[in-house]
Coordinates of C-alpha atoms in Angstrom, one line a residue:
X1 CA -0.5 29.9 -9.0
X2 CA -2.0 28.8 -5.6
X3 CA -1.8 25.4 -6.7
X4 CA 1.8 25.8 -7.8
X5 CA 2.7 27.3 -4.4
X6 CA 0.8 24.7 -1.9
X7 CA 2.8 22.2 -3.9
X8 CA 6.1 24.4 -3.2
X9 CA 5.1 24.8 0.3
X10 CA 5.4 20.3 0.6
X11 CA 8.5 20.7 -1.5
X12 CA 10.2 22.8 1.3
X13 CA 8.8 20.6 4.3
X14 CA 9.7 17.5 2.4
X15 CA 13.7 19.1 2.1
X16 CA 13.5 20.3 5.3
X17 CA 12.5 16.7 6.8
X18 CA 14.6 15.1 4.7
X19 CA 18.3 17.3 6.1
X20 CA 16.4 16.5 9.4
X21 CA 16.1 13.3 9.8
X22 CA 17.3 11.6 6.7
X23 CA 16.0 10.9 3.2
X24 CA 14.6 7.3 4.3
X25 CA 12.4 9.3 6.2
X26 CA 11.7 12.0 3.5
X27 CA 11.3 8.9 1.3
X28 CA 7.9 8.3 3.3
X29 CA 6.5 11.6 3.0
X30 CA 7.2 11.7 -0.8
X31 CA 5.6 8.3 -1.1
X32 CA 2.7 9.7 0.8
X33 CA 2.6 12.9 -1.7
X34 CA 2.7 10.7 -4.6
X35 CA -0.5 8.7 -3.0
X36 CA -2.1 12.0 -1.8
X37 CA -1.7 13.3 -5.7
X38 CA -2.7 9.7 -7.4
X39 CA -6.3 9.6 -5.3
X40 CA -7.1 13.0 -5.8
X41 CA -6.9 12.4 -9.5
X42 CA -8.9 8.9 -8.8
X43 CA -11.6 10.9 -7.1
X44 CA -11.8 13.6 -9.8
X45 CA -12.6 9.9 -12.2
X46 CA -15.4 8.7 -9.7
X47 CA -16.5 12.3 -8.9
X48 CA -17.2 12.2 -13.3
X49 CA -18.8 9.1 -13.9
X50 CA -20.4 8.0 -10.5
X51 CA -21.5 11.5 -8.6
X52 CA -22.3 13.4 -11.2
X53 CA -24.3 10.9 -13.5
X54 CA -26.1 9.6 -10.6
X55 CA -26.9 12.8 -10.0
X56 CA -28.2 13.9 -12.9
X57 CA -29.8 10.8 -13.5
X58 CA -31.8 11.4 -10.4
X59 CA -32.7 15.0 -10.6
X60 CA -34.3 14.1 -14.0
X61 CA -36.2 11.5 -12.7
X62 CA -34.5 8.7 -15.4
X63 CA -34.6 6.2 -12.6
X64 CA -36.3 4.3 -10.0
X65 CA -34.9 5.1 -6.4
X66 CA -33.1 2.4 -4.5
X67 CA -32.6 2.5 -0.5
X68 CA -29.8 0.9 1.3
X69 CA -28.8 2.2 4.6
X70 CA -24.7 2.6 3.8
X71 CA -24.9 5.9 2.2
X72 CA -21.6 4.6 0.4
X73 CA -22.1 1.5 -1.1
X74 CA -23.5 0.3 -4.4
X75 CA -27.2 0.4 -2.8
X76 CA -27.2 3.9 -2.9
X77 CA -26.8 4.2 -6.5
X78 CA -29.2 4.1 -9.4
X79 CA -29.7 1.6 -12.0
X80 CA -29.5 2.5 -15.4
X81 CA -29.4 0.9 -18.7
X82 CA -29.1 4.1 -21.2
X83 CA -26.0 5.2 -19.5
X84 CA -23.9 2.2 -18.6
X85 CA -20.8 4.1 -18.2
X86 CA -21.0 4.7 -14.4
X87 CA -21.0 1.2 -13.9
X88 CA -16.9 1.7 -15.3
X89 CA -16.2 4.2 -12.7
X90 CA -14.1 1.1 -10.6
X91 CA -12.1 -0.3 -12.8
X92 CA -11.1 3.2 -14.6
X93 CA -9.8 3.8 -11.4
X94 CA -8.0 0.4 -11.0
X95 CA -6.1 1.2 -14.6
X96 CA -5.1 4.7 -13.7
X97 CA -3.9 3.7 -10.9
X98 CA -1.8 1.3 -12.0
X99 CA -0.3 3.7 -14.6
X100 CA 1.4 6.4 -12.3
X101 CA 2.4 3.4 -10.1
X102 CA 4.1 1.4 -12.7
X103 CA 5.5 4.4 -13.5
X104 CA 7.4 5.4 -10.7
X105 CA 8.1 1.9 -10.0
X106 CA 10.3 1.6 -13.5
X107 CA 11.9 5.1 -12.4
X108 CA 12.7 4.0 -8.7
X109 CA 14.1 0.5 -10.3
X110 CA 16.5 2.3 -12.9
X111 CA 17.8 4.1 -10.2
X112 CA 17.8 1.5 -7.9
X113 CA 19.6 -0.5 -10.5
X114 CA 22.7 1.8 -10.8
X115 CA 23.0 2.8 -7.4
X116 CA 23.0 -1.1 -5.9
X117 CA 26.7 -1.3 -6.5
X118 CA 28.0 -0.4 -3.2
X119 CA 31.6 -2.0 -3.6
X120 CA 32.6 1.7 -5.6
X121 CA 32.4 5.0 -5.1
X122 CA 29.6 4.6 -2.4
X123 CA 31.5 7.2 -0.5
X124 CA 33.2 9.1 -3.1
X125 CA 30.0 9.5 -5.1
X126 CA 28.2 11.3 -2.0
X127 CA 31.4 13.4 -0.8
X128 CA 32.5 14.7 -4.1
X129 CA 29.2 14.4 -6.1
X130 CA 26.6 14.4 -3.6
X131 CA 26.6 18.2 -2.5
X132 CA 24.2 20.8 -4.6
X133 CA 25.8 23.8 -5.9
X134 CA 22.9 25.3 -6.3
X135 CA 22.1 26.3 -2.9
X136 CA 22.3 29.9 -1.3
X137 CA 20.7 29.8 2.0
X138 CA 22.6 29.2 5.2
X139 CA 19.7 26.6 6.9
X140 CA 19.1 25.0 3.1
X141 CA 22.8 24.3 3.3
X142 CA 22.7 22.8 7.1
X143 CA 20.0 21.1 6.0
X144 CA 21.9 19.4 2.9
X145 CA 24.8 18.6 5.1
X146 CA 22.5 16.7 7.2
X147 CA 21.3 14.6 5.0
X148 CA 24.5 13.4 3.2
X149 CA 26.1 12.8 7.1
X150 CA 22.9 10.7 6.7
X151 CA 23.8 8.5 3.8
X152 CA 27.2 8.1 5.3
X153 CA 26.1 6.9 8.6
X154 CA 24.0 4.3 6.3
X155 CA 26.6 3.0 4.5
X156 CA 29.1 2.4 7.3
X157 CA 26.4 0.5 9.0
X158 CA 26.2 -1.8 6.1
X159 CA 29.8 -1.8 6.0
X160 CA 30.2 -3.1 9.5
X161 CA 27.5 -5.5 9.0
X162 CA 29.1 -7.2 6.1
X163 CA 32.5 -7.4 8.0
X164 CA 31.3 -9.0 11.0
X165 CA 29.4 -11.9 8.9
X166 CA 32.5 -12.3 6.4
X167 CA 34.9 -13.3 9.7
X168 CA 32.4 -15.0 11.0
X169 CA 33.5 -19.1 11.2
X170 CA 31.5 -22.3 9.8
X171 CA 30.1 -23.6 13.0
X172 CA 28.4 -19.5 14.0
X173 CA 26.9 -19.6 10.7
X174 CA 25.2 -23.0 11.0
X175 CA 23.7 -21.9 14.3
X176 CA 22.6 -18.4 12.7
X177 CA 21.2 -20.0 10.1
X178 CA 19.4 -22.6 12.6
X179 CA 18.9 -20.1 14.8
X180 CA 16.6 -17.8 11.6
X181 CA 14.7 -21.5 10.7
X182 CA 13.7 -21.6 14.4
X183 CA 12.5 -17.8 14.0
X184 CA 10.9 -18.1 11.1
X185 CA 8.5 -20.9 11.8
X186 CA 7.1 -18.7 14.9
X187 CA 6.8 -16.1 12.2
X188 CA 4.6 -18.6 10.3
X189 CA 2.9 -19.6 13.6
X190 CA 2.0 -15.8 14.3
X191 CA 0.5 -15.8 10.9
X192 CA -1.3 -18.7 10.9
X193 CA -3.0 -17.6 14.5
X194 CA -4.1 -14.0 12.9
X195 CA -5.7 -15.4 10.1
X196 CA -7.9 -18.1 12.0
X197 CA -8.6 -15.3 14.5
X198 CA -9.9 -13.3 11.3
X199 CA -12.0 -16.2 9.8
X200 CA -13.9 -17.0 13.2
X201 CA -14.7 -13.1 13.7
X202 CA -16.2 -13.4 10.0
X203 CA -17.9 -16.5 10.5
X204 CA -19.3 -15.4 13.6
X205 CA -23.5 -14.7 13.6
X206 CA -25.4 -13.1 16.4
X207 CA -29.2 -12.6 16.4
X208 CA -31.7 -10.9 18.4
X209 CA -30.2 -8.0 20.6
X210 CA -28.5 -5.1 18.6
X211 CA -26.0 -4.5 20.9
X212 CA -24.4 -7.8 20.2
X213 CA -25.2 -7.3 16.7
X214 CA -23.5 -4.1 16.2
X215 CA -20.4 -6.0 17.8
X216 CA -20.5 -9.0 15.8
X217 CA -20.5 -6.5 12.9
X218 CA -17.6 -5.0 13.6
X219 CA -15.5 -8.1 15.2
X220 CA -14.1 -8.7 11.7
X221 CA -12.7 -5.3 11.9
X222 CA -11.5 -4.9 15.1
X223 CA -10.0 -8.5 14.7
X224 CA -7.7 -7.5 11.7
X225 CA -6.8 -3.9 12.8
X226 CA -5.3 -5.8 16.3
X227 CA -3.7 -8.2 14.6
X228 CA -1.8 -5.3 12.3
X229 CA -1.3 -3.6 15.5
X230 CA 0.5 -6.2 17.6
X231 CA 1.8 -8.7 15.3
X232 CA 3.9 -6.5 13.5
X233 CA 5.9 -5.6 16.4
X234 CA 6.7 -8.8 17.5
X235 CA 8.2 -9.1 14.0
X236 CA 10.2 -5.9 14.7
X237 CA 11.6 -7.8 17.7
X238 CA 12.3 -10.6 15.7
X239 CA 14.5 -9.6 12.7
X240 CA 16.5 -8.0 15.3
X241 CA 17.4 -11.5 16.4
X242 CA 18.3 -12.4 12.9
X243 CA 21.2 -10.1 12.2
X244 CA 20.9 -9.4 9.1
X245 CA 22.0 -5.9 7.3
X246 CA 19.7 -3.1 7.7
X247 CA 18.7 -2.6 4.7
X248 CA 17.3 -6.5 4.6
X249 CA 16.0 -5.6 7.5
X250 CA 13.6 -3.2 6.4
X251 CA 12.4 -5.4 3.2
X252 CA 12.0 -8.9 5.1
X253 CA 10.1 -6.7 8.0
X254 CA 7.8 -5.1 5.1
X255 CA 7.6 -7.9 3.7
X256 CA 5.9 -10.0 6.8
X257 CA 3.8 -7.4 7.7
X258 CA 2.7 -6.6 4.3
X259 CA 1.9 -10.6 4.1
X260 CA -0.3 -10.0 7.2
X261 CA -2.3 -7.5 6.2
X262 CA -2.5 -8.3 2.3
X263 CA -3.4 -11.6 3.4
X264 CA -6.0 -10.6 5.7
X265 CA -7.7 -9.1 3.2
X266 CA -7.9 -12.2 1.2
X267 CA -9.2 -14.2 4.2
X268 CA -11.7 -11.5 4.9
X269 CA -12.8 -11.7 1.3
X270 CA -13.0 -15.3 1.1
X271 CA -14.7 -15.7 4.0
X272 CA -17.2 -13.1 2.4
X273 CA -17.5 -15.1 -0.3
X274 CA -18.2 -18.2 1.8
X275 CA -21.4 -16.4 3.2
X276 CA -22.8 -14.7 0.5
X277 CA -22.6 -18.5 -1.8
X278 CA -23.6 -20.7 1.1
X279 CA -19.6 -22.1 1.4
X280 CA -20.2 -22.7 -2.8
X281 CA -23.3 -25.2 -2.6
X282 CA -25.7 -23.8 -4.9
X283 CA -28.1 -25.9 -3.7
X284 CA -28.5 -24.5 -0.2
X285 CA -32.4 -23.6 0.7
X286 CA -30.7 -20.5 1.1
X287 CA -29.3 -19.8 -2.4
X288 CA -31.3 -21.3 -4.4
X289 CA -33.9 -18.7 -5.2
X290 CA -31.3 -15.9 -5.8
X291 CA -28.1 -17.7 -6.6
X292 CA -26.2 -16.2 -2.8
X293 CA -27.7 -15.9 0.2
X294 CA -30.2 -13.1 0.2
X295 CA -31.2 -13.9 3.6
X296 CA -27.8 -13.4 5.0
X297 CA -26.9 -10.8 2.8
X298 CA -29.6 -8.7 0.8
X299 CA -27.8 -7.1 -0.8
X300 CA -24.6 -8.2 -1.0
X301 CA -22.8 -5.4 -2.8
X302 CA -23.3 -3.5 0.0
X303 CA -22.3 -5.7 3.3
X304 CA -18.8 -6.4 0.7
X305 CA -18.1 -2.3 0.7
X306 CA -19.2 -1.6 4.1
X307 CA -16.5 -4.2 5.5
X308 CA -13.9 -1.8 3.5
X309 CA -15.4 1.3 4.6
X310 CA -15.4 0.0 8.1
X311 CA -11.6 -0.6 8.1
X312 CA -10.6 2.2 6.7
X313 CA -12.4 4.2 9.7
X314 CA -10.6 1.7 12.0
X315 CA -7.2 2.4 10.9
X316 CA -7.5 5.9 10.9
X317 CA -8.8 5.8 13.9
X318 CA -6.1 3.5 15.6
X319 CA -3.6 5.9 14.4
X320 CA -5.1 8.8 15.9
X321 CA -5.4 6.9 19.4
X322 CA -1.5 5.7 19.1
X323 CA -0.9 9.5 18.8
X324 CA -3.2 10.5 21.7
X325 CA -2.9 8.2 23.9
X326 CA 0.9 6.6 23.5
X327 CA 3.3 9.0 21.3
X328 CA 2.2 12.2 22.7
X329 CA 2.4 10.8 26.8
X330 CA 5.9 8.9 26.1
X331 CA 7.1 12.0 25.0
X332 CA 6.1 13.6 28.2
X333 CA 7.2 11.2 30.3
X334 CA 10.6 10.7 28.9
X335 CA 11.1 14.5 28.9
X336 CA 9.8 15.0 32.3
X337 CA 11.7 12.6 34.1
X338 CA 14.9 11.9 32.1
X339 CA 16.7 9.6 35.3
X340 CA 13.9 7.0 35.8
X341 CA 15.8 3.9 34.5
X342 CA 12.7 2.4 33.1
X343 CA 11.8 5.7 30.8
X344 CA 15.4 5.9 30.2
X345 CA 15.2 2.5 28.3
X346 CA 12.3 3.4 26.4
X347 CA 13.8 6.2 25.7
X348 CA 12.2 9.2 22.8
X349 CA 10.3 7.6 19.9
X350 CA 11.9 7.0 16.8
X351 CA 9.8 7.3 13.4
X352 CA 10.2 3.7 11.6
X353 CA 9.7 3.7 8.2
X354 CA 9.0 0.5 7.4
X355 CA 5.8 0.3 9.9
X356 CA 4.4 3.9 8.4
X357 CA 4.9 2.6 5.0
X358 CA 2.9 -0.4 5.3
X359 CA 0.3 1.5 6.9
X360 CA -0.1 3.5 3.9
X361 CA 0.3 0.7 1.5
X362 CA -2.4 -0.9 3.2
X363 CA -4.7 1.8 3.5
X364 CA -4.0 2.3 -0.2
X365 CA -5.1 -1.6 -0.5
X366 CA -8.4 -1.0 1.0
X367 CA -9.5 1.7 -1.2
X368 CA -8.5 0.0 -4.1
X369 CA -10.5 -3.4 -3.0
X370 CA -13.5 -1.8 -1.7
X371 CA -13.5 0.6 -4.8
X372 CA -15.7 -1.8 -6.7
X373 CA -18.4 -1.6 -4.2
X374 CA -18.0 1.3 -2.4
X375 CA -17.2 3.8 -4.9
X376 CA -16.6 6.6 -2.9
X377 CA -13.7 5.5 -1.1
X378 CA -11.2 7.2 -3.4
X379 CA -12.6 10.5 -2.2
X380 CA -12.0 9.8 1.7
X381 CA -8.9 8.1 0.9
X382 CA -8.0 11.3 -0.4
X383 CA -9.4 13.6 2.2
X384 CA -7.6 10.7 5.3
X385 CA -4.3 11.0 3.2
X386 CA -4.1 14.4 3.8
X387 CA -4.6 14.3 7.2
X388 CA -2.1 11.3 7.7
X389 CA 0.4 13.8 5.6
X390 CA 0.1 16.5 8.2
X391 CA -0.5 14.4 11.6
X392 CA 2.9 12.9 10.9
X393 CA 4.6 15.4 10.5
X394 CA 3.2 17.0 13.7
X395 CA 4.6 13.7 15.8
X396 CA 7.6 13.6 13.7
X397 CA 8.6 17.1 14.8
X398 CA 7.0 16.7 18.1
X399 CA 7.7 13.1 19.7
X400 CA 10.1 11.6 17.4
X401 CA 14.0 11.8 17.4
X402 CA 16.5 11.2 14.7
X403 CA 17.0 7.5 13.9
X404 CA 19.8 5.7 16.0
X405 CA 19.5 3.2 13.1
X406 CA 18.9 5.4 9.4
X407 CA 17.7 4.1 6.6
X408 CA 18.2 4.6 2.8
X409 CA 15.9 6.2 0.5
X410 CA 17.5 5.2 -3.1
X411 CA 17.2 1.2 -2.1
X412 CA 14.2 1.7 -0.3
X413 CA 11.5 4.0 -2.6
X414 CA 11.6 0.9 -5.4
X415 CA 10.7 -1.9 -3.2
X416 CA 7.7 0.8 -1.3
X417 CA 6.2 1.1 -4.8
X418 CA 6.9 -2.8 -5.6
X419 CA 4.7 -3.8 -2.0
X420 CA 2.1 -1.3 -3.2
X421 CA 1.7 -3.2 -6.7
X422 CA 1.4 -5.7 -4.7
X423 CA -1.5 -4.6 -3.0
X424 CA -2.5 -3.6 -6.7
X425 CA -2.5 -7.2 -7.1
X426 CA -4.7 -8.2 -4.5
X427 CA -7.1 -5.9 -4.8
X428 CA -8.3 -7.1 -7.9
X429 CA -9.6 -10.3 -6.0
X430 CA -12.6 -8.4 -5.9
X431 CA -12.9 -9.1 -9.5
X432 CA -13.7 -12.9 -8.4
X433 CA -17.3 -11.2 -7.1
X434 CA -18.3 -10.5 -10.2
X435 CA -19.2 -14.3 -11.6
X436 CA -22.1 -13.9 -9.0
X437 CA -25.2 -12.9 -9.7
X438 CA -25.9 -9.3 -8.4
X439 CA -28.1 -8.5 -5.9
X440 CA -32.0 -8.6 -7.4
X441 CA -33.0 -5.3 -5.3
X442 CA -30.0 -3.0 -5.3
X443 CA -27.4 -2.0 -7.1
X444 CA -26.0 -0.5 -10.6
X445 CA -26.0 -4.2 -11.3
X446 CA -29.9 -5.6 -11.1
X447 CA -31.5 -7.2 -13.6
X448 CA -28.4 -8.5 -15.5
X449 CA -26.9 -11.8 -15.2
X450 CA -23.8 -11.0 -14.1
X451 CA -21.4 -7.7 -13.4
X452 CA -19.7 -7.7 -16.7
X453 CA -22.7 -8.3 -18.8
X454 CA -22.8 -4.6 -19.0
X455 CA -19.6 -4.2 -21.0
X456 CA -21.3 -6.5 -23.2
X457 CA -24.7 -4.5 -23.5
X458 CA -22.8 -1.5 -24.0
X459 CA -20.6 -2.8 -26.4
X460 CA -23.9 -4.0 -28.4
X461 CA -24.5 -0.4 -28.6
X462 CA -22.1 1.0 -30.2
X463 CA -21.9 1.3 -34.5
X464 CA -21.1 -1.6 -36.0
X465 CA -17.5 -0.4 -37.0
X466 CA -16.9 0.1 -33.4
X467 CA -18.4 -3.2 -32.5
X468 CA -16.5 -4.8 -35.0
X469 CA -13.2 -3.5 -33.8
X470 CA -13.9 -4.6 -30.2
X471 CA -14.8 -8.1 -31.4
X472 CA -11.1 -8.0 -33.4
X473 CA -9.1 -6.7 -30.3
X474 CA -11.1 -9.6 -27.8
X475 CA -10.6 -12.3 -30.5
X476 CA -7.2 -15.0 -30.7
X477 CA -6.6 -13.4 -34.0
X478 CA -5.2 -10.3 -32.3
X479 CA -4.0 -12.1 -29.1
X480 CA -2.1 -14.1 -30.9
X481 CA 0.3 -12.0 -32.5
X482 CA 0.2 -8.9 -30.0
X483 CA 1.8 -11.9 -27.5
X484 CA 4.7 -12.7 -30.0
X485 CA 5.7 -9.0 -30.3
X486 CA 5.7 -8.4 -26.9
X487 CA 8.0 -11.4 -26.3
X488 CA 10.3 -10.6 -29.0
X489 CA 9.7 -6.9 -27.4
X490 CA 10.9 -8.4 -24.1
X491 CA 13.6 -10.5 -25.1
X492 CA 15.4 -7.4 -27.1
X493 CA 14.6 -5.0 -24.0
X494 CA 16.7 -7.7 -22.1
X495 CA 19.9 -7.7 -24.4
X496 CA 19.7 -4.1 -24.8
X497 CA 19.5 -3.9 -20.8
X498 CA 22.5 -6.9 -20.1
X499 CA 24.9 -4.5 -23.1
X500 CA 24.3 -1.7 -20.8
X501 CA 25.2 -3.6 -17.6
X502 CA 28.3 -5.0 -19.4
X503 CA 29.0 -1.7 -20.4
X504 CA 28.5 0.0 -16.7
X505 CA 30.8 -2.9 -15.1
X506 CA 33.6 -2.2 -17.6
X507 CA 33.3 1.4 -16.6
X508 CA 33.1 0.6 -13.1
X509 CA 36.0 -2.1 -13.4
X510 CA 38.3 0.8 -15.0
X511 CA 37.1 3.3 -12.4
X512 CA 38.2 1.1 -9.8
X513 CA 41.8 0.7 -11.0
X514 CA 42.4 4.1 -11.3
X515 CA 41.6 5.0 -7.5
X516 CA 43.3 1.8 -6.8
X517 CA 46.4 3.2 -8.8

C-alpha cells in the first residue's frame, strides 16, 4: 500500500505540473518516471545475478580473489566457471530494457499517429472533448483549465507559423532556404570541432607526476561534458534563426544535440579501442604478448567502465553546479532588481524541454554503455534519477516561469522515446569489445578466448535436448523461415495499418463536410 501511494503521490505532482506549466513539460517528468521505474527494475536484474552470486561465491570461498582499484568495474568481480550466469547480467539488462522502451514507443506512435492531423478538429477535439468530467476539486479543475489553455496556445502558434511561410513569396524562400544551408554547415563545423576536441583529450598521455596524471584522466570527461554544455546552446540560438514551426524546432534541436552527445560516445569508445589494440596492429611490441595493450591498460575492462562511471559523476555534477551557481542567483537577481535593463532582458528562466530531455536520454545512454563493464551503474542510475526527478522539480517551482513558447506533449513523448532507442542503439557498440581477448588478470572474463565464449561453455552444459534445441534456433534452418514469416508478418501489418488510415481519412473527410455545412 505504501508503494501504491508514493506512486499516487508522483501522480498528483505530475497533474499538478502539468495544469502548471503545460503537458510538454509534464511530458518530461513522466518520461523521467518511466526511466526512474525501468532502472529500478534493471537494478533488481544486476542486484540477482551480479551482487548476490558474487557474493555468495565469495563468502564460500568458490573463488580466487581479484583486486582492481575501481570498486565498480569488472575487476572487482570474481571469476567463475560453475556459475556462468553472472557473466549475463549486462545484456539481460540490455533486452529488458529494450522491451518497456519499445513498448511505450509503439503506444506513443499510435497515438502520435492519430493525433498528427492538425487540419481538423485540433480545436474542437480539445474544447468539446478535451475537459474531464470526472473531476471534483476546485484547484484539480484550475489546474485542467490550465493545461487545455496550454494546448491552445500551442496550436495557434503552429497556426501562425504556417500562415506566415504559406504568403511568403519565391525569392524569401530561396534566401531562407540559403540562409538554413549557411546555418547548417556551422552546425556541422561545431560538431566536427567537439569531436576532435574529444579525441585529443583521449589520446592524450601524461607520466610521472600524479597531479597531471589525475588530470589527463579526467580530460576526456571534462572535454565531452563542456562540449554538451556549450554547444548545445549555440544550437538553441541557431534554430531560432531558421524559422521553422515549434514543434520542428524542438525535434531538429534534439536531434543535433542528441548527435553530439551520442556521437561522442562513439568517439570516446573508438578512441578506447585505439589504445587498448595499439590503433589495430597486432603486431605492436606492445600487444603482442596479450593481444591489447596491457601496458597501457591492464586491465582493460576496467579503464572502459571507469570512463562511464566517470561521466556519469560529471553530469550530475554539472547539473547540480548550473543549479547552484546560475538558476538559483538569476532568479535572485531578476527578482531583486526587476528595472535593470540588462536583467530585464534575461529575464526569469524558462524550463526547456528539449535540453532536459536529452540530458536524461544521455545519462540513460551512459548506463546502458558502461553496463557491460561496470555493472553497477543501473543501481546509481537509479539512485541519480531520483534525485534528478526531485531537484527539478525544486527549480521548476523555484526559478522557472511558464514557457512564453509551450510545447506539445502528444507530438513530442514519441520522438523522446524514439532518441532514447537511439541511444539503445549505440550503446550496444560496446558489443564491438567483446572480439578482444579479455584481460589475463581480471575480470569475469580470464582464461577464455573471448567474452562470448562463455555462452558457448555454458551452452555445452546443458542436456543434450537443451543443447540440441539451441543449436536448432542458432542454425539457417530456423533463420530461414522465422525471416519469411516475419516479412509476410510485416507486409500484412502494413495493409492492415494503410485500411485503417483509409478508413480514418474517409471519416475525417465526412467530418469535415459536416462542420463545413
Amino acid at each position: 500500500s505504501s508503494a501504491v501511494a508514493y506512486g499516487e503521490m508522483w501522480r498528483s505532482t505530475l497533474r499538478h505540473i502539468g495544469g502548471q506549466f503545460g503537458t510538454g513539460i509534464q511530458s518530461y517528468f513522466n518520461f523521467l518516471r518511466f526511466l526512474v521505474l525501468m532502472n529500478f527494475v534493471a537494478s533488481l536484474l544486476v542486484a540477482g545475478f551480479v551482487i548476490a552470486p558474487n557474493a555468495a561465491f565469495e563468502a564460500l570461498s568458490l573463488n580466487r580473489t581479484t583486486h582492481q582499484n575501481s570498486s565498480l568495474g569488472e575487476g572487482n568481480f570474481k571469476s567463475s566457471s560453475t556459475h556462468p550466469r553472472q557473466n549475463y547480467s549486462s545484456r539481460n539488462h540490455l533486452l529488458f530494457s529494450l522491451l518497456p522502451t519499445f513498448r511505450r514507443s509503439v503506444y506513443c506512435l499510435k497515438r502520435s499517429l492519430v493525433s498528427e492531423d492538425a487540419s481538423l478538429g485540433s480545436y474542437s477535439n480539445k474544447v468539446f472533448a478535451g475537459w474531464d468530467f470526472g473531476l471534483v476539486e476546485h484547484k484539480a479543475a484550475q489546474l485542467k483549465h490550465k493545461s487545455i489553455r496550454y494546448e491552445l496556445r500551442m496550436d495557434l502558434e503552429e497556426e501562425a507559423v504556417r500562415r506566415r511561410q504559406a504568403e511568403m513569396t519565391t525569392a524569401q524562400r530561396t534566401r531562407l532556404y540559403v540562409f538554413r544551408g549557411v546555418l547548417n554547415i556551422l552546425v556541422l563545423g561545431l560538431l566536427g570541432g567537439s569531436f576532435y576536441c574529444i579525441y585529443l583529450a583521449t589520446d592524450s598521455q601524461v607520466k610521472g607526476q600524479f597531479a597531471l596524471e589525475l588530470l589527463v584522466a579526467y580530460l576526456p570527461s571534462v572535454v565531452i561534458t563542456a562540449a554538451n554544455l556549450i554547444v548545445p546552446m549555440i544550437f538553441e540560438v541557431i534554430v531560432q534563426l531558421e524559422k521553422y514551426p515549434l514543434s520542428f524546432q524542438i525535434k531538429i534541436t534534439l536531434l543535433r544535440s542528441v548527435f553530439l552527445r551520442l556521437a561522442s560516445l562513439v568517439v570516446l569508445l573508438i578512441s578506447l579501442w585505439s589504445q587498448i589494440t595499439c590503433g589495430g596492429d597486432p603486431q605492436n611490441p606492445e600487444c603482442q604478448k596479450c593481444g591489447y595493450n596491457n601496458h597501457l591498460h591492464p586491465c582493460w575492462e576496467t579503464s572502459v567502465g571507469q570512463e562511464m562511471y566517470r561521466l556519469m559523476i560529471f553530469d550530475l555534477l554539472v547539473m547540480l553546479l548550473v543549479m547552484l551557481f546560475v538558476e538559483f542567483p538569476r532568479k535572485l537577481l531578476v527578482t531583486a532588481f526587476p528595472s535593470c535593463p540588462l536583467l530585464k532582458f534575461w529575464g526569469q528562466q524558462e524550463f526547456v524541454v528539449p535540453a532536459n530531455v536529452l540530458d536524461l536520454v544521455y545519462g540513460q545512454t551512459l548506463c546502458w554503455t558502461g553496463v557491460l563493464f561496470c555493472p553497477l551503474l543501473p543501481v546509481l542510475n537509479t539512485i541519480k534519477y531520483i534525485v534528478v526527478f526531485y531537484l527539478k522539480k525544486l527549480t521548476l517551482y523555484a526559478n522557472c516561469r511558464p514557457a512564453e513558447r509551450t510545447f506539445r506533449a502528444s507530438s513530442s513523448n514519441f520522438f523522446f522515446l524514439l532518441v532514447l532507442l537511439l541511444g539503445l542503439a549505440i550503446s550496444c557498440v560496446p558489443a564491438l569489445y567483446s572480439i578482444l581477448p579479455p584481460s589475463k588478470a581480471c575480470g569475469p572474463f580470464r582464461g577464455e578466448p573471448t567474452m562470448w565464449n562463455t555462452v558457448s561453455s555454458a551452452i555445452s552444459e546443458l542436456p543434450r535436448t537443451a543443447r540440441d534445441f539451441f543449436g536448432y534456433v542458432g542454425s539457417i534452418a530456423f533463420a530461414v523461415p522465422l525471416f519469411l514469416l516475419l516479412s509476410i508478418l510485416m507486409f500484412f501489418l502494413k495493409a492492415l495499418a494503410d485500411s485503417y488510415s483509409s478508413v480514418v481519412k474517409g471519416l475525417k473527410w465526412q467530418l469535415r463536410l459536416v462542420s463545413g455545412s
